[in-house]
Amino acid sequence: MQVLLIRSYQLLLKGLARVLPFPRQHRLIGAGSSQTLAAELSRRRWRRPLLVSDRQLMQLQLPAALIRDLEATGLPCSVFDQVLENPTIACVEAGLQCYRRNGCDSLIAVGGGSVMDCAKGIAARVGNPWLPLRWMEGLFRVLAPPPPLACLPTTAGSGSESTIAAVFTDPQRHGKFAIADLKLLPRIMVIDPMLMLGLPPAITAASGMDALTHAVESYIGRNGSAWSRRKALSALRRIHRWLLQAHRHGRDESARLQMALAAHEAGAAFTRTNVGYAHAIAHALGSLYGLPHGLANAIVLPEVLRWSHPCCEQQLAEMARAIELEGSDGSEQGLALAFIAWIEALKQDLGIPATVAELREEHIPQISRCALKEAHPGYPVPRLMTQTDCEALVSRLQDHSDNCFR
Ligand SMILES: [Fe+2]
């Protein structure tokens, strides 16, 4: 009965995603494209933007050129640089105060997924001052339109620049929650590989694996369309070709651009289909142990695929063919297993551990409960899990050996 209810709800979401009027985004893409943003904002009559970023990026002076361009164009901006990894409700509220104090009328996010999500949270609260952020959890609860937002990703992973969702941490309830609404889709997105050249290898690896998880979970989920599958496969091909290159040669502009496009395509795919159990379990691990989102996804993804593969063998085989893998015997099953093995090998090449060193036996029931609460009924996964299934899967992520990776 519960399965029937979950699947019916997902079917409803699938129908809804087909008819939802996703707004068109203005896209600036290519090396140096961020230098054209100020003129574009001036043309659109943005007057006083709040630039949202984090301390590290400000110290690296990554937004400095943009701030200078904005001032030269007659658009003096204020800066909120207090965003932390996994932004909390308090962080969004601090950004809201900064926005009001400075009489801003728009937002520019320069940073990774945490910065872009925080900017979306600030925008949602500016538009809906009477609604607490927590109240907006779920689908389509951002009632009034937020001010316009431009996103300049500095990592190639979250794809937040092309999604309608944002994820926040609620320390009081020890968990993460998401808000999703068409009104949160950034009005302008800028993909400039020059902003990503200095990204350290570990962040390149984790964010690239986040983008891969988006593409894979979108593709194997039951709510995909021909359009979302095309986007997911395109992202997968780029990641297959360019992630290791970007990891090893961080200043390779082509590799950075291709990975940024992959993250954007994977984001555009999953914002229409949703994600799956890898994300649900990764969020639970992230909020308990503070694991970076991409790293947690990378660790969990192969286990989730091994568990799901009886119900998505064909999709896994299609992804294997898309990146020209060969199975052991040419069968669909052989190809599906080859695809999972490729992800394992990629992880190893990127220096990502196979297990979670912090994971403790007594936390497994709680992690599984949180993950299933997040995944059901919204995530259109190919094979549904029970609490027992989930606990068994999470226990396989424990480090039983003495030679920890981390
Ligand atoms: Fe993600």
XYZ file of C-alpha atoms and ligand atoms in Angstrom:
407
model
C 0.000 0.000 0.000
C 2.789 2.370 0.974
C 4.640 1.524 -2.245
C 1.512 2.324 -4.247
C 1.170 5.720 -2.554
C 4.836 6.562 -3.109
C 4.728 5.575 -6.778
C 1.445 7.470 -7.341
C 2.929 10.629 -5.855
C 6.008 10.283 -8.083
C 3.819 9.802 -11.137
C 2.056 13.031 -10.254
C 5.414 14.819 -10.020
C 6.446 13.359 -13.372
C 3.344 14.774 -15.036
C 3.838 18.101 -13.304
C 7.483 18.393 -14.436
C 6.348 18.020 -18.072
C 3.963 20.973 -17.915
C 5.783 23.324 -15.548
C 6.781 26.547 -17.308
C 10.512 26.613 -16.506
C 11.593 30.246 -17.015
C 14.298 30.899 -19.596
C 17.695 31.822 -18.228
C 20.067 34.298 -19.768
C 23.390 32.450 -20.215
C 26.861 33.907 -20.500
C 29.280 31.108 -21.328
C 33.012 31.004 -22.060
C 36.392 32.225 -20.866
C 36.068 35.847 -19.709
C 32.243 35.819 -19.872
C 32.040 37.155 -16.290
C 33.532 40.402 -17.617
C 30.365 41.029 -19.609
C 28.026 40.625 -16.624
C 28.186 44.223 -15.366
C 27.039 45.594 -18.753
C 24.234 43.020 -18.882
C 23.015 43.976 -15.391
C 23.142 47.652 -16.269
C 21.079 46.944 -19.400
C 18.534 45.169 -17.195
C 18.462 48.145 -14.792
C 19.682 46.301 -11.711
C 20.710 49.166 -9.441
C 22.237 47.888 -6.204
C 23.135 44.197 -6.116
C 24.213 42.253 -3.038
C 27.220 40.129 -3.941
C 27.096 36.875 -1.954
C 30.311 34.897 -1.542
C 32.540 33.334 1.111
C 35.628 34.505 2.995
C 38.020 32.188 1.182
C 36.972 33.407 -2.255
C 37.158 37.023 -1.102
C 40.699 36.393 0.212
C 41.597 34.894 -3.156
C 40.087 38.079 -4.667
C 38.028 36.033 -7.093
C 35.074 38.489 -7.115
C 37.400 41.553 -7.167
C 37.321 42.108 -10.943
C 33.529 41.819 -11.032
C 33.160 44.319 -8.154
C 35.406 46.761 -10.046
C 33.390 46.258 -13.262
C 30.134 46.850 -11.401
C 31.418 50.066 -9.859
C 32.747 51.271 -13.211
C 29.327 50.617 -14.731
C 27.587 52.649 -12.018
C 26.337 49.649 -10.049
C 27.961 49.848 -6.616
C 27.446 46.500 -4.890
C 27.436 45.490 -1.246
C 29.177 42.287 -0.187
C 27.996 39.494 2.097
C 30.885 37.033 2.473
C 29.804 35.066 5.548
C 28.562 31.947 3.740
C 29.844 28.707 5.274
C 29.826 25.242 3.746
C 26.321 23.756 4.151
C 24.573 27.118 4.810
C 22.338 27.310 7.866
C 19.111 29.244 8.422
C 21.120 31.734 10.540
C 23.482 32.308 7.619
C 20.543 33.135 5.324
C 19.092 35.492 7.942
C 22.450 37.299 8.274
C 22.499 37.732 4.491
C 18.928 39.048 4.581
C 19.915 41.694 7.159
C 22.855 42.728 4.986
C 20.553 43.003 1.938
C 18.100 45.237 3.838
C 20.775 47.345 5.548
C 22.269 48.257 2.186
C 19.000 48.859 0.340
C 19.763 46.237 -2.306
C 17.473 45.310 -5.209
C 19.114 42.158 -6.623
C 21.652 39.411 -5.856
C 24.832 38.075 -7.438
C 26.213 34.770 -6.130
C 29.918 34.098 -6.724
C 30.924 30.717 -5.324
C 30.110 27.038 -5.094
C 26.828 25.296 -4.305
C 26.701 26.586 -0.713
C 27.038 30.220 -1.829
C 24.454 29.891 -4.619
C 21.998 28.075 -2.323
C 22.468 30.706 0.385
C 21.771 33.467 -2.174
C 18.584 31.655 -3.217
C 17.562 31.484 0.464
C 18.202 35.205 0.924
C 16.206 35.943 -2.245
C 13.296 33.769 -1.050
C 13.240 35.560 2.306
C 13.467 39.041 0.714
C 10.433 38.243 -1.432
C 8.547 36.607 1.445
C 9.543 38.399 4.665
C 6.565 36.971 6.562
C 7.513 33.339 5.780
C 10.314 31.607 7.729
C 12.775 29.686 5.549
C 11.790 26.409 7.207
C 8.148 27.023 6.231
C 9.188 27.158 2.577
C 10.568 23.585 2.748
C 9.294 21.390 -0.068
C 7.802 22.201 -3.436
C 6.374 25.542 -4.579
C 6.161 27.284 -1.206
C 8.039 30.443 -2.216
C 4.809 32.368 -2.594
C 5.877 35.863 -3.710
C 8.577 36.479 -6.329
C 12.119 37.021 -5.026
C 14.455 39.708 -6.392
C 16.510 38.708 -9.458
C 19.591 36.552 -8.971
C 22.688 36.029 -11.120
C 24.910 33.015 -10.405
C 28.611 32.657 -11.189
C 29.688 29.157 -10.100
C 33.321 28.782 -9.043
C 33.114 24.984 -8.779
C 31.781 22.486 -11.317
C 29.452 20.341 -9.259
C 26.199 21.441 -7.650
C 24.669 22.852 -10.827
C 22.746 25.205 -8.531
C 23.041 27.897 -11.214
C 20.551 25.906 -13.296
C 18.256 24.419 -10.640
C 15.103 25.556 -8.889
C 16.241 24.134 -5.530
C 18.427 25.092 -2.589
C 19.510 22.958 0.387
C 19.988 24.281 3.928
C 21.097 22.913 7.265
C 18.886 23.215 10.322
C 21.229 22.728 13.313
C 18.285 22.653 15.738
C 16.792 19.600 14.046
C 20.142 18.078 13.046
C 19.189 17.752 9.426
C 19.102 19.286 5.985
C 16.056 20.493 4.130
C 15.399 21.729 0.612
C 13.172 24.390 -0.878
C 12.250 24.126 -4.546
C 10.300 26.599 -6.630
C 10.437 27.837 -10.221
C 10.884 31.363 -8.819
C 14.323 30.340 -7.498
C 15.789 29.605 -10.926
C 18.575 32.201 -11.317
C 17.678 34.817 -13.914
C 21.266 34.893 -15.238
C 23.974 32.229 -15.125
C 27.596 32.831 -16.025
C 29.889 29.917 -16.811
C 33.401 31.298 -16.863
C 36.182 28.684 -16.581
C 38.626 31.431 -15.569
C 36.876 31.505 -12.152
C 37.716 27.817 -11.630
C 41.398 27.633 -12.585
C 42.650 27.835 -9.003
C 40.316 25.211 -7.561
C 42.275 22.648 -5.462
C 42.265 19.021 -6.754
C 40.262 17.660 -3.781
C 37.410 20.149 -4.419
C 37.593 19.509 -8.180
C 37.195 15.782 -7.457
C 34.343 16.078 -4.954
C 32.349 18.594 -6.991
C 32.880 16.606 -10.203
C 31.550 13.499 -8.474
C 28.532 15.504 -7.286
C 27.786 16.411 -10.907
C 28.230 12.751 -11.903
C 25.789 11.683 -9.164
C 23.234 14.205 -10.457
C 23.552 12.862 -14.003
C 23.351 9.205 -12.952
C 20.497 9.568 -10.461
C 18.541 11.670 -12.943
C 19.075 9.058 -15.676
C 18.132 5.959 -13.661
C 15.178 7.635 -11.908
C 11.657 6.871 -13.132
C 10.721 10.497 -13.878
C 13.122 11.144 -16.751
C 12.066 12.544 -20.119
C 13.870 12.293 -23.451
C 15.167 15.833 -22.796
C 16.493 15.133 -19.283
C 18.110 11.863 -20.431
C 19.875 13.692 -23.261
C 21.210 16.297 -20.839
C 22.311 13.638 -18.327
C 24.151 11.630 -21.020
C 25.854 14.730 -22.355
C 27.016 15.609 -18.820
C 28.220 12.038 -18.326
C 30.288 12.092 -21.533
C 31.955 15.369 -20.548
C 32.726 14.073 -17.021
C 34.136 10.835 -18.466
C 36.386 12.812 -20.821
C 37.404 15.766 -18.643
C 37.137 15.191 -14.864
C 40.530 13.515 -14.418
C 42.111 16.114 -16.698
C 40.653 18.994 -14.623
C 41.795 17.212 -11.444
C 45.372 16.710 -12.670
C 45.759 19.917 -14.659
C 43.716 22.499 -12.808
C 44.756 25.352 -15.098
C 43.506 23.632 -18.260
C 40.793 26.072 -19.428
C 39.146 23.546 -21.741
C 38.856 20.935 -18.992
C 37.398 23.528 -16.597
C 34.879 24.748 -19.182
C 33.780 21.219 -20.101
C 33.332 20.268 -16.434
C 31.369 23.473 -15.775
C 29.100 22.649 -18.730
C 28.710 19.100 -17.385
C 27.655 20.416 -13.966
C 25.187 22.782 -15.640
C 23.663 20.030 -17.816
C 23.427 17.581 -14.918
C 21.778 20.323 -12.844
C 19.272 21.080 -15.604
C 18.462 17.338 -15.798
C 17.987 16.625 -12.104
C 16.011 19.785 -11.381
C 13.289 18.261 -13.608
C 13.570 14.651 -12.415
C 14.920 14.830 -8.862
C 17.778 12.775 -7.425
C 17.875 9.449 -5.547
C 19.122 7.475 -2.560
C 22.793 8.456 -3.023
C 21.808 12.052 -2.304
C 19.479 11.112 0.563
C 22.171 9.040 2.322
C 24.900 11.598 1.503
C 22.806 14.384 3.067
C 22.321 12.309 6.243
C 26.070 11.561 6.426
C 26.885 15.189 5.666
C 24.730 16.633 8.413
C 25.987 14.121 11.023
C 29.709 14.138 10.246
C 30.147 17.340 8.228
C 31.312 15.435 5.127
C 31.452 17.626 2.015
C 28.404 16.899 -0.152
C 30.279 15.770 -3.272
C 32.602 13.496 -1.318
C 29.693 11.835 0.503
C 27.879 11.305 -2.813
C 30.979 9.786 -4.380
C 31.371 7.300 -1.537
C 27.703 6.287 -1.511
C 26.927 6.183 -5.261
C 28.471 2.792 -6.218
C 26.742 1.023 -3.289
C 23.394 2.549 -4.244
C 23.873 1.485 -7.874
C 24.846 -2.060 -6.899
C 21.681 -2.277 -4.817
C 19.450 -0.669 -7.458
C 20.850 -2.379 -10.522
C 18.294 -5.215 -10.840
C 15.688 -2.483 -11.516
C 17.775 -0.180 -13.723
C 20.104 -2.521 -15.596
C 19.100 -1.150 -18.966
C 19.753 2.485 -17.991
C 23.138 1.592 -16.488
C 24.017 -0.308 -19.681
C 22.967 2.712 -21.783
C 25.242 4.966 -19.758
C 28.078 2.440 -20.180
C 27.550 2.515 -23.974
C 27.470 6.337 -23.958
C 31.040 6.391 -22.650
C 32.058 3.390 -24.768
C 32.667 0.897 -21.968
C 32.717 -2.790 -22.748
C 31.109 -5.391 -20.515
C 32.658 -8.768 -19.822
C 30.224 -10.669 -22.059
C 28.364 -8.022 -24.065
C 25.167 -8.546 -22.027
C 23.145 -5.725 -20.474
C 24.123 -6.986 -17.035
C 27.806 -7.045 -17.968
C 27.605 -3.452 -19.204
C 25.715 -2.304 -16.107
C 28.384 -3.831 -13.857
C 31.126 -2.306 -16.034
C 29.553 1.112 -15.492
C 29.601 0.677 -11.702
C 33.199 -0.561 -11.900
C 34.132 2.539 -13.929
C 32.767 4.792 -11.162
C 34.784 2.837 -8.562
C 37.954 3.216 -10.643
C 37.312 6.933 -11.208
C 36.905 7.440 -7.462
C 40.178 5.693 -6.813
C 41.995 7.784 -9.428
C 40.608 10.915 -7.769
C 41.828 9.797 -4.332
C 38.324 9.435 -2.925
C 37.962 6.852 -0.139
C 35.742 3.797 -0.461
C 34.297 4.125 3.047
C 33.362 6.719 5.653
C 36.002 6.664 8.397
C 33.718 8.529 10.851
C 30.742 6.163 10.435
C 29.735 4.481 13.708
C 27.599 1.380 14.020
C 25.171 2.991 16.498
C 24.424 5.839 14.041
C 23.337 3.560 11.180
C 19.610 3.336 12.117
C 19.395 7.134 12.499
C 21.212 7.795 9.199
C 18.908 5.353 7.411
C 15.779 6.897 8.930
C 16.866 10.400 7.863
C 17.732 9.202 4.353
C 14.409 7.428 3.805
C 12.472 10.360 5.256
C 14.137 12.577 2.650
C 13.752 10.134 -0.247
C 10.134 9.047 0.287
C 7.914 9.859 -1.431
C 9.638 12.468 -3.657
C 12.671 10.654 -5.127
C 11.597 8.502 -8.107
C 14.209 5.800 -7.462
C 14.180 2.658 -9.611
C 14.061 0.300 -6.608
C 12.493 1.224 -3.266
C 14.318 0.512 -0.008
C 13.039 -0.447 3.402
C 14.722 0.649 6.628
C 16.421 -2.779 6.820
C 17.718 -2.493 3.229
C 19.050 0.979 3.914
C 20.776 -0.021 7.160
C 22.454 -2.949 5.375
C 23.671 -0.598 2.615
C 24.953 2.053 5.036
C 26.766 -0.580 7.096
C 28.761 -1.488 3.971
C 30.161 2.066 4.012
C 31.910 1.407 7.327
C 35.659 1.200 7.395
C 36.473 -2.255 8.792
C 40.145 -2.210 7.879
C 43.051 -0.637 9.742
C 44.317 1.202 6.672
C 41.864 4.120 6.572
C 42.036 6.353 3.538
C 41.320 9.442 5.595
Fe 24.259 17.109 -5.259
